[in-house]
């Protein structure tokens, strides 16, 4: 996967899309996606759809760090981006 490419992240619970950032600091064989992305701005950007639904019984914290995933290139038919200037 090339830096800046789009990827599909899939688990047995669901899938999500994300932009790839290649970094030497990333542990080989592991994947990091910010958990705060949701489906407000994109229907396939919600990483929570991929995460194991097991939660801590006291805090309710999801089991983020133990979800096996498959990462593969995503080649959409089209995509866009928005540039905006706030006044």
mmCIF file of N, CA, C and O in Angstrom:
data_model
loop_
_atom_site.group_PDB
_atom_site.id
_atom_site.type_symbol
_atom_site.label_atom_id
_atom_site.label_comp_id
_atom_site.label_asym_id
_atom_site.label_seq_id
_atom_site.Cartn_x
_atom_site.Cartn_y
_atom_site.Cartn_z
ATOM 1 N N UNK A 1 0.847 -1.175 0.000
ATOM 2 C CA UNK A 1 0.000 0.000 0.000
ATOM 3 C C UNK A 1 0.894 1.241 0.000
ATOM 4 O O UNK A 1 1.802 1.346 0.802
ATOM 5 N N UNK A 2 0.589 2.145 -0.870
ATOM 6 C CA UNK A 2 1.370 3.370 -0.989
ATOM 7 C C UNK A 2 0.810 4.463 -0.077
ATOM 8 O O UNK A 2 -0.384 4.509 0.198
ATOM 9 N N UNK A 3 1.687 5.315 0.397
ATOM 10 C CA UNK A 3 1.280 6.447 1.215
ATOM 11 C C UNK A 3 0.278 7.303 0.437
ATOM 12 O O UNK A 3 0.503 7.618 -0.731
ATOM 13 N N UNK A 4 -0.842 7.635 1.045
ATOM 14 C CA UNK A 4 -1.860 8.454 0.413
ATOM 15 C C UNK A 4 -2.919 7.662 -0.335
ATOM 16 O O UNK A 4 -3.919 8.220 -0.774
ATOM 17 N N UNK A 5 -2.715 6.359 -0.500
ATOM 18 C CA UNK A 5 -3.696 5.524 -1.208
ATOM 19 C C UNK A 5 -4.925 5.295 -0.331
ATOM 20 O O UNK A 5 -4.903 5.516 0.880
ATOM 21 N N UNK A 6 -5.992 4.847 -0.950
ATOM 22 C CA UNK A 6 -7.191 4.477 -0.199
ATOM 23 C C UNK A 6 -7.157 2.983 0.093
ATOM 24 O O UNK A 6 -6.677 2.197 -0.729
ATOM 25 N N UNK A 7 -7.656 2.611 1.270
ATOM 26 C CA UNK A 7 -7.662 1.206 1.669
ATOM 27 C C UNK A 7 -9.017 0.830 2.242
ATOM 28 O O UNK A 7 -9.713 1.656 2.822
ATOM 29 N N UNK A 8 -9.356 -0.443 2.070
ATOM 30 C CA UNK A 8 -10.541 -1.010 2.715
ATOM 31 C C UNK A 8 -10.035 -1.846 3.891
ATOM 32 O O UNK A 8 -9.166 -2.691 3.730
ATOM 33 N N UNK A 9 -10.577 -1.576 5.077
ATOM 34 C CA UNK A 9 -10.233 -2.323 6.289
ATOM 35 C C UNK A 9 -11.447 -3.169 6.628
ATOM 36 O O UNK A 9 -12.537 -2.643 6.836
ATOM 37 N N UNK A 10 -11.264 -4.495 6.675
ATOM 38 C CA UNK A 10 -12.387 -5.411 6.857
ATOM 39 C C UNK A 10 -12.119 -6.362 8.019
ATOM 40 O O UNK A 10 -10.998 -6.854 8.179
ATOM 41 N N UNK A 11 -13.153 -6.623 8.805
ATOM 42 C CA UNK A 11 -13.112 -7.646 9.846
ATOM 43 C C UNK A 11 -14.398 -8.461 9.719
ATOM 44 O O UNK A 11 -15.252 -8.159 8.889
ATOM 45 N N UNK A 12 -14.570 -9.441 10.577
ATOM 46 C CA UNK A 12 -15.802 -10.227 10.510
ATOM 47 C C UNK A 12 -17.016 -9.428 10.975
ATOM 48 O O UNK A 12 -18.141 -9.851 10.792
ATOM 49 N N UNK A 13 -16.800 -8.231 11.548
ATOM 50 C CA UNK A 13 -17.908 -7.398 12.032
ATOM 51 C C UNK A 13 -18.320 -6.318 11.036
ATOM 52 O O UNK A 13 -19.388 -5.751 11.143
ATOM 53 N N UNK A 14 -17.459 -5.983 10.085
ATOM 54 C CA UNK A 14 -17.816 -4.938 9.127
ATOM 55 C C UNK A 14 -16.605 -4.445 8.361
ATOM 56 O O UNK A 14 -15.533 -5.046 8.403
ATOM 57 N N UNK A 15 -16.783 -3.316 7.673
ATOM 58 C CA UNK A 15 -15.683 -2.737 6.903
ATOM 59 C C UNK A 15 -15.715 -1.226 6.957
ATOM 60 O O UNK A 15 -16.736 -0.618 7.271
ATOM 61 N N UNK A 16 -14.582 -0.629 6.642
ATOM 62 C CA UNK A 16 -14.430 0.816 6.636
ATOM 63 C C UNK A 16 -13.412 1.175 5.556
ATOM 64 O O UNK A 16 -12.644 0.323 5.111
ATOM 65 N N UNK A 17 -13.398 2.429 5.160
ATOM 66 C CA UNK A 17 -12.423 2.926 4.194
ATOM 67 C C UNK A 17 -11.573 3.985 4.865
ATOM 68 O O UNK A 17 -12.069 4.745 5.701
ATOM 69 N N UNK A 18 -10.300 4.039 4.494
ATOM 70 C CA UNK A 18 -9.403 5.029 5.100
ATOM 71 C C UNK A 18 -8.274 5.347 4.133
ATOM 72 O O UNK A 18 -7.972 4.568 3.229
ATOM 73 N N UNK A 19 -7.659 6.503 4.342
ATOM 74 C CA UNK A 19 -6.484 6.874 3.557
ATOM 75 C C UNK A 19 -5.257 6.329 4.278
ATOM 76 O O UNK A 19 -5.145 6.407 5.488
ATOM 77 N N UNK A 20 -4.332 5.778 3.516
ATOM 78 C CA UNK A 20 -3.134 5.143 4.066
ATOM 79 C C UNK A 20 -2.065 6.180 4.369
ATOM 80 O O UNK A 20 -1.827 7.090 3.579
ATOM 81 N N UNK A 21 -1.450 6.020 5.508
ATOM 82 C CA UNK A 21 -0.257 6.799 5.845
ATOM 83 C C UNK A 21 0.819 5.800 6.240
ATOM 84 O O UNK A 21 0.674 5.091 7.237
ATOM 85 N N UNK A 22 1.863 5.725 5.466
ATOM 86 C CA UNK A 22 2.965 4.807 5.745
ATOM 87 C C UNK A 22 3.957 5.515 6.653
ATOM 88 O O UNK A 22 4.364 6.636 6.380
ATOM 89 N N UNK A 23 4.317 4.851 7.766
ATOM 90 C CA UNK A 23 5.247 5.457 8.724
ATOM 91 C C UNK A 23 6.164 4.389 9.308
ATOM 92 O O UNK A 23 5.716 3.293 9.641
ATOM 93 N N UNK A 24 7.447 4.708 9.419
ATOM 94 C CA UNK A 24 8.404 3.783 10.024
ATOM 95 C C UNK A 24 8.078 3.512 11.489
ATOM 96 O O UNK A 24 8.469 2.486 12.032
ATOM 97 N N UNK A 25 7.363 4.428 12.124
ATOM 98 C CA UNK A 25 7.038 4.267 13.541
ATOM 99 C C UNK A 25 5.909 3.261 13.788
ATOM 100 O O UNK A 25 5.691 2.840 14.915
ATOM 101 N N UNK A 26 5.212 2.872 12.731
ATOM 102 C CA UNK A 26 4.121 1.900 12.874
ATOM 103 C C UNK A 26 4.697 0.505 13.040
ATOM 104 O O UNK A 26 5.583 0.102 12.292
ATOM 105 N N UNK A 27 4.192 -0.216 13.998
ATOM 106 C CA UNK A 27 4.665 -1.577 14.269
ATOM 107 C C UNK A 27 4.286 -2.491 13.091
ATOM 108 O O UNK A 27 3.114 -2.527 12.694
ATOM 109 N N UNK A 28 5.240 -3.246 12.539
ATOM 110 C CA UNK A 28 4.926 -4.154 11.421
ATOM 111 C C UNK A 28 3.816 -5.144 11.808
ATOM 112 O O UNK A 28 3.804 -5.684 12.914
ATOM 113 N N UNK A 29 2.871 -5.321 10.902
ATOM 114 C CA UNK A 29 1.774 -6.250 11.151
ATOM 115 C C UNK A 29 0.608 -5.661 11.924
ATOM 116 O O UNK A 29 -0.374 -6.338 12.185
ATOM 117 N N UNK A 30 0.693 -4.385 12.286
ATOM 118 C CA UNK A 30 -0.412 -3.751 13.014
ATOM 119 C C UNK A 30 -0.990 -2.607 12.190
ATOM 120 O O UNK A 30 -0.346 -2.073 11.303
ATOM 121 N N UNK A 31 -2.228 -2.254 12.523
ATOM 122 C CA UNK A 31 -2.952 -1.200 11.813
ATOM 123 C C UNK A 31 -3.447 -0.196 12.844
ATOM 124 O O UNK A 31 -3.946 -0.584 13.905
ATOM 125 N N UNK A 32 -3.321 1.082 12.544
ATOM 126 C CA UNK A 32 -3.868 2.123 13.417
ATOM 127 C C UNK A 32 -4.822 2.985 12.604
ATOM 128 O O UNK A 32 -4.474 3.454 11.526
ATOM 129 N N UNK A 33 -6.020 3.180 13.124
ATOM 130 C CA UNK A 33 -6.995 4.097 12.530
ATOM 131 C C UNK A 33 -7.588 4.901 13.686
ATOM 132 O O UNK A 33 -8.014 4.321 14.680
ATOM 133 N N UNK A 34 -7.617 6.233 13.595
ATOM 134 C CA UNK A 34 -8.212 7.018 14.672
ATOM 135 C C UNK A 34 -9.650 6.578 14.927
ATOM 136 O O UNK A 34 -10.439 6.449 14.001
ATOM 137 N N UNK A 35 -9.984 6.339 16.179
ATOM 138 C CA UNK A 35 -11.313 5.810 16.514
ATOM 139 C C UNK A 35 -12.394 6.878 16.477
ATOM 140 O O UNK A 35 -13.564 6.551 16.553
ATOM 141 N N UNK A 36 -12.022 8.126 16.349
ATOM 142 C CA UNK A 36 -13.020 9.194 16.421
ATOM 143 C C UNK A 36 -13.678 9.508 15.084
ATOM 144 O O UNK A 36 -14.559 10.342 15.011
ATOM 145 N N UNK A 37 -13.251 8.843 14.016
ATOM 146 C CA UNK A 37 -13.938 9.034 12.740
ATOM 147 C C UNK A 37 -15.297 8.370 12.832
ATOM 148 O O UNK A 37 -15.451 7.291 13.372
ATOM 149 N N UNK A 38 -16.295 9.030 12.300
ATOM 150 C CA UNK A 38 -17.649 8.454 12.330
ATOM 151 C C UNK A 38 -18.268 8.576 10.943
ATOM 152 O O UNK A 38 -17.596 8.927 9.993
ATOM 153 N N UNK A 39 -19.550 8.288 10.834
ATOM 154 C CA UNK A 39 -20.206 8.327 9.523
ATOM 155 C C UNK A 39 -20.881 9.669 9.230
ATOM 156 O O UNK A 39 -21.675 9.770 8.319
ATOM 157 N N UNK A 40 -20.517 10.715 9.972
ATOM 158 C CA UNK A 40 -21.123 12.023 9.750
ATOM 159 C C UNK A 40 -20.767 12.590 8.376
ATOM 160 O O UNK A 40 -21.593 13.215 7.717
ATOM 161 N N UNK A 41 -19.535 12.392 7.926
ATOM 162 C CA UNK A 41 -19.091 12.980 6.666
ATOM 163 C C UNK A 41 -18.837 11.957 5.564
ATOM 164 O O UNK A 41 -18.480 12.322 4.458
ATOM 165 N N UNK A 42 -18.975 10.694 5.866
ATOM 166 C CA UNK A 42 -18.769 9.650 4.860
ATOM 167 C C UNK A 42 -19.316 8.327 5.357
ATOM 168 O O UNK A 42 -19.011 7.903 6.458
ATOM 169 N N UNK A 43 -20.120 7.689 4.548
ATOM 170 C CA UNK A 43 -20.805 6.478 4.989
ATOM 171 C C UNK A 43 -19.870 5.299 5.221
ATOM 172 O O UNK A 43 -20.202 4.390 5.970
ATOM 173 N N UNK A 44 -18.691 5.305 4.612
ATOM 174 C CA UNK A 44 -17.802 4.158 4.795
ATOM 175 C C UNK A 44 -16.573 4.487 5.649
ATOM 176 O O UNK A 44 -15.634 3.707 5.699
ATOM 177 N N UNK A 45 -16.579 5.619 6.341
ATOM 178 C CA UNK A 45 -15.420 6.028 7.136
ATOM 179 C C UNK A 45 -15.491 5.668 8.600
ATOM 180 O O UNK A 45 -14.577 5.975 9.358
ATOM 181 N N UNK A 46 -16.535 5.004 9.024
ATOM 182 C CA UNK A 46 -16.725 4.705 10.448
ATOM 183 C C UNK A 46 -15.930 3.452 10.842
ATOM 184 O O UNK A 46 -16.335 2.332 10.542
ATOM 185 N N UNK A 47 -14.813 3.628 11.501
ATOM 186 C CA UNK A 47 -13.969 2.496 11.878
ATOM 187 C C UNK A 47 -14.631 1.643 12.962
ATOM 188 O O UNK A 47 -14.320 0.459 13.093
ATOM 189 N N UNK A 48 -15.575 2.206 13.713
ATOM 190 C CA UNK A 48 -16.270 1.423 14.737
ATOM 191 C C UNK A 48 -17.026 0.233 14.142
ATOM 192 O O UNK A 48 -17.284 -0.739 14.836
ATOM 193 N N UNK A 49 -17.358 0.303 12.858
ATOM 194 C CA UNK A 49 -18.050 -0.806 12.203
ATOM 195 C C UNK A 49 -17.150 -2.040 12.106
ATOM 196 O O UNK A 49 -17.637 -3.155 11.962
ATOM 197 N N UNK A 50 -15.845 -1.848 12.212
ATOM 198 C CA UNK A 50 -14.875 -2.920 12.054
ATOM 199 C C UNK A 50 -14.478 -3.543 13.390
ATOM 200 O O UNK A 50 -14.075 -4.688 13.466
ATOM 201 N N UNK A 51 -14.610 -2.768 14.459
ATOM 202 C CA UNK A 51 -14.083 -3.148 15.773
ATOM 203 C C UNK A 51 -14.903 -4.243 16.444
ATOM 204 O O UNK A 51 -16.131 -4.234 16.404
ATOM 205 N N UNK A 52 -14.184 -5.149 17.088
ATOM 206 C CA UNK A 52 -14.798 -6.201 17.895
ATOM 207 C C UNK A 52 -15.786 -5.577 18.875
ATOM 208 O O UNK A 52 -15.438 -4.661 19.608
ATOM 209 N N UNK A 53 -17.031 -6.032 18.919
ATOM 210 C CA UNK A 53 -18.027 -5.409 19.792
ATOM 211 C C UNK A 53 -17.869 -5.750 21.285
ATOM 212 O O UNK A 53 -18.615 -5.225 22.109
ATOM 213 N N UNK A 54 -16.897 -6.596 21.634
ATOM 214 C CA UNK A 54 -16.671 -6.913 23.050
ATOM 215 C C UNK A 54 -16.258 -5.651 23.794
ATOM 216 O O UNK A 54 -15.427 -4.876 23.309
ATOM 217 N N UNK A 55 -16.845 -5.406 24.957
ATOM 218 C CA UNK A 55 -16.528 -4.214 25.748
ATOM 219 C C UNK A 55 -16.195 -4.584 27.183
ATOM 220 O O UNK A 55 -16.601 -5.630 27.686
ATOM 221 N N UNK A 56 -15.473 -3.704 27.841
ATOM 222 C CA UNK A 56 -15.168 -3.866 29.256
ATOM 223 C C UNK A 56 -16.470 -3.711 30.043
ATOM 224 O O UNK A 56 -17.221 -2.747 29.814
ATOM 225 N N UNK A 57 -16.771 -4.626 30.957
ATOM 226 C CA UNK A 57 -18.050 -4.569 31.665
ATOM 227 C C UNK A 57 -18.216 -3.357 32.578
ATOM 228 O O UNK A 57 -19.333 -2.957 32.885
ATOM 229 N N UNK A 58 -17.123 -2.733 32.971
ATOM 230 C CA UNK A 58 -17.219 -1.579 33.875
ATOM 231 C C UNK A 58 -17.190 -0.261 33.113
ATOM 232 O O UNK A 58 -18.064 0.585 33.268
ATOM 233 N N UNK A 59 -16.173 -0.084 32.253
ATOM 234 C CA UNK A 59 -16.017 1.203 31.552
ATOM 235 C C UNK A 59 -16.808 1.271 30.253
ATOM 236 O O UNK A 59 -17.095 2.350 29.765
ATOM 237 N N UNK A 60 -17.129 0.112 29.682
ATOM 238 C CA UNK A 60 -17.798 0.099 28.382
ATOM 239 C C UNK A 60 -16.847 0.315 27.221
ATOM 240 O O UNK A 60 -17.262 0.385 26.070
ATOM 241 N N UNK A 61 -15.545 0.414 27.505
ATOM 242 C CA UNK A 61 -14.533 0.639 26.471
ATOM 243 C C UNK A 61 -14.474 -0.556 25.519
ATOM 244 O O UNK A 61 -14.346 -1.694 25.950
ATOM 245 N N UNK A 62 -14.548 -0.306 24.206
ATOM 246 C CA UNK A 62 -14.454 -1.401 23.229
ATOM 247 C C UNK A 62 -13.063 -2.038 23.229
ATOM 248 O O UNK A 62 -12.085 -1.421 23.628
ATOM 249 N N UNK A 63 -12.991 -3.229 22.727
ATOM 250 C CA UNK A 63 -11.748 -3.982 22.647
ATOM 251 C C UNK A 63 -10.997 -3.594 21.371
ATOM 252 O O UNK A 63 -10.773 -4.412 20.485
ATOM 253 N N UNK A 64 -10.615 -2.318 21.253
ATOM 254 C CA UNK A 64 -9.997 -1.785 20.041
ATOM 255 C C UNK A 64 -8.734 -2.523 19.610
ATOM 256 O O UNK A 64 -8.479 -2.686 18.450
ATOM 257 N N UNK A 65 -7.923 -2.924 20.555
ATOM 258 C CA UNK A 65 -6.587 -3.402 20.225
ATOM 259 C C UNK A 65 -6.524 -4.872 19.848
ATOM 260 O O UNK A 65 -5.448 -5.397 19.610
ATOM 261 N N UNK A 66 -7.654 -5.545 19.790
ATOM 262 C CA UNK A 66 -7.633 -6.984 19.523
ATOM 263 C C UNK A 66 -8.607 -7.360 18.422
ATOM 264 O O UNK A 66 -9.350 -8.314 18.552
ATOM 265 N N UNK A 67 -8.620 -6.614 17.346
ATOM 266 C CA UNK A 67 -9.516 -6.903 16.233
ATOM 267 C C UNK A 67 -8.696 -7.282 15.003
ATOM 268 O O UNK A 67 -8.039 -6.431 14.415
ATOM 269 N N UNK A 68 -8.706 -8.554 14.630
ATOM 270 C CA UNK A 68 -8.003 -8.940 13.401
ATOM 271 C C UNK A 68 -8.684 -8.314 12.183
ATOM 272 O O UNK A 68 -9.910 -8.334 12.081
ATOM 273 N N UNK A 69 -7.895 -7.736 11.293
ATOM 274 C CA UNK A 69 -8.451 -7.095 10.099
ATOM 275 C C UNK A 69 -7.665 -7.489 8.856
ATOM 276 O O UNK A 69 -6.524 -7.921 8.928
ATOM 277 N N UNK A 70 -8.320 -7.297 7.734
ATOM 278 C CA UNK A 70 -7.689 -7.445 6.422
ATOM 279 C C UNK A 70 -7.637 -6.047 5.818
ATOM 280 O O UNK A 70 -8.637 -5.328 5.823
ATOM 281 N N UNK A 71 -6.492 -5.645 5.296
ATOM 282 C CA UNK A 71 -6.338 -4.341 4.656
ATOM 283 C C UNK A 71 -5.987 -4.585 3.193
ATOM 284 O O UNK A 71 -5.055 -5.325 2.884
ATOM 285 N N UNK A 72 -6.782 -3.980 2.305
ATOM 286 C CA UNK A 72 -6.539 -4.158 0.875
ATOM 287 C C UNK A 72 -6.755 -2.839 0.151
ATOM 288 O O UNK A 72 -7.472 -1.964 0.641
ATOM 289 N N UNK A 73 -6.124 -2.681 -1.006
ATOM 290 C CA UNK A 73 -6.306 -1.442 -1.765
ATOM 291 C C UNK A 73 -7.777 -1.223 -2.127
ATOM 292 O O UNK A 73 -8.505 -2.177 -2.401
ATOM 293 N N UNK A 74 -8.193 0.011 -2.106
ATOM 294 C CA UNK A 74 -9.551 0.392 -2.488
ATOM 295 C C UNK A 74 -9.441 1.289 -3.712
ATOM 296 O O UNK A 74 -8.774 2.325 -3.675
ATOM 297 N N UNK A 75 -10.078 0.880 -4.789
ATOM 298 C CA UNK A 75 -10.061 1.656 -6.021
ATOM 299 C C UNK A 75 -11.496 2.044 -6.360
ATOM 300 O O UNK A 75 -12.195 1.313 -7.057
ATOM 301 N N UNK A 76 -11.946 3.186 -5.835
ATOM 302 C CA UNK A 76 -13.323 3.598 -6.113
ATOM 303 C C UNK A 76 -13.489 4.043 -7.565
ATOM 304 O O UNK A 76 -12.513 4.408 -8.231
ATOM 305 N N UNK A 77 -14.720 4.016 -8.035
ATOM 306 C CA UNK A 77 -15.007 4.507 -9.382
ATOM 307 C C UNK A 77 -14.784 6.009 -9.454
ATOM 308 O O UNK A 77 -14.406 6.546 -10.484
ATOM 309 N N UNK A 78 -15.037 6.694 -8.334
ATOM 310 C CA UNK A 78 -14.782 8.123 -8.260
ATOM 311 C C UNK A 78 -14.749 8.539 -6.787
ATOM 312 O O UNK A 78 -15.239 7.833 -5.927
ATOM 313 N N UNK A 79 -14.129 9.659 -6.505
ATOM 314 C CA UNK A 79 -14.184 10.272 -5.184
ATOM 315 C C UNK A 79 -13.867 11.742 -5.348
ATOM 316 O O UNK A 79 -13.381 12.170 -6.388
ATOM 317 N N UNK A 80 -14.172 12.506 -4.348
ATOM 318 C CA UNK A 80 -13.930 13.937 -4.414
ATOM 319 C C UNK A 80 -13.448 14.465 -3.087
ATOM 320 O O UNK A 80 -13.368 13.731 -2.104
ATOM 321 N N UNK A 81 -13.122 15.738 -3.048
ATOM 322 C CA UNK A 81 -12.770 16.390 -1.809
ATOM 323 C C UNK A 81 -13.284 17.807 -1.846
ATOM 324 O O UNK A 81 -13.603 18.344 -2.914
ATOM 325 N N UNK A 82 -13.428 18.401 -0.707
ATOM 326 C CA UNK A 82 -14.018 19.729 -0.589
ATOM 327 C C UNK A 82 -13.033 20.689 0.008
ATOM 328 O O UNK A 82 -12.395 20.377 1.029
ATOM 329 N N UNK A 83 -12.876 21.829 -0.617
ATOM 330 C CA UNK A 83 -12.083 22.925 -0.065
ATOM 331 C C UNK A 83 -13.059 24.014 0.356
ATOM 332 O O UNK A 83 -13.950 24.378 -0.415
ATOM 333 N N UNK A 84 -12.896 24.502 1.559
ATOM 334 C CA UNK A 84 -13.831 25.502 2.077
ATOM 335 C C UNK A 84 -13.076 26.579 2.828
ATOM 336 O O UNK A 84 -12.077 26.304 3.474
ATOM 337 N N UNK A 85 -13.570 27.797 2.751
ATOM 338 C CA UNK A 85 -12.970 28.888 3.498
ATOM 339 C C UNK A 85 -14.017 29.442 4.462
ATOM 340 O O UNK A 85 -15.089 29.866 4.042
ATOM 341 N N UNK A 86 -13.708 29.376 5.743
ATOM 342 C CA UNK A 86 -14.619 29.932 6.747
ATOM 343 C C UNK A 86 -14.299 31.417 6.929
ATOM 344 O O UNK A 86 -13.150 31.813 6.922
ATOM 345 N N UNK A 87 -15.324 32.221 7.082
ATOM 346 C CA UNK A 87 -15.075 33.668 7.227
ATOM 347 C C UNK A 87 -15.084 34.056 8.685
ATOM 348 O O UNK A 87 -15.470 33.395 9.557
#
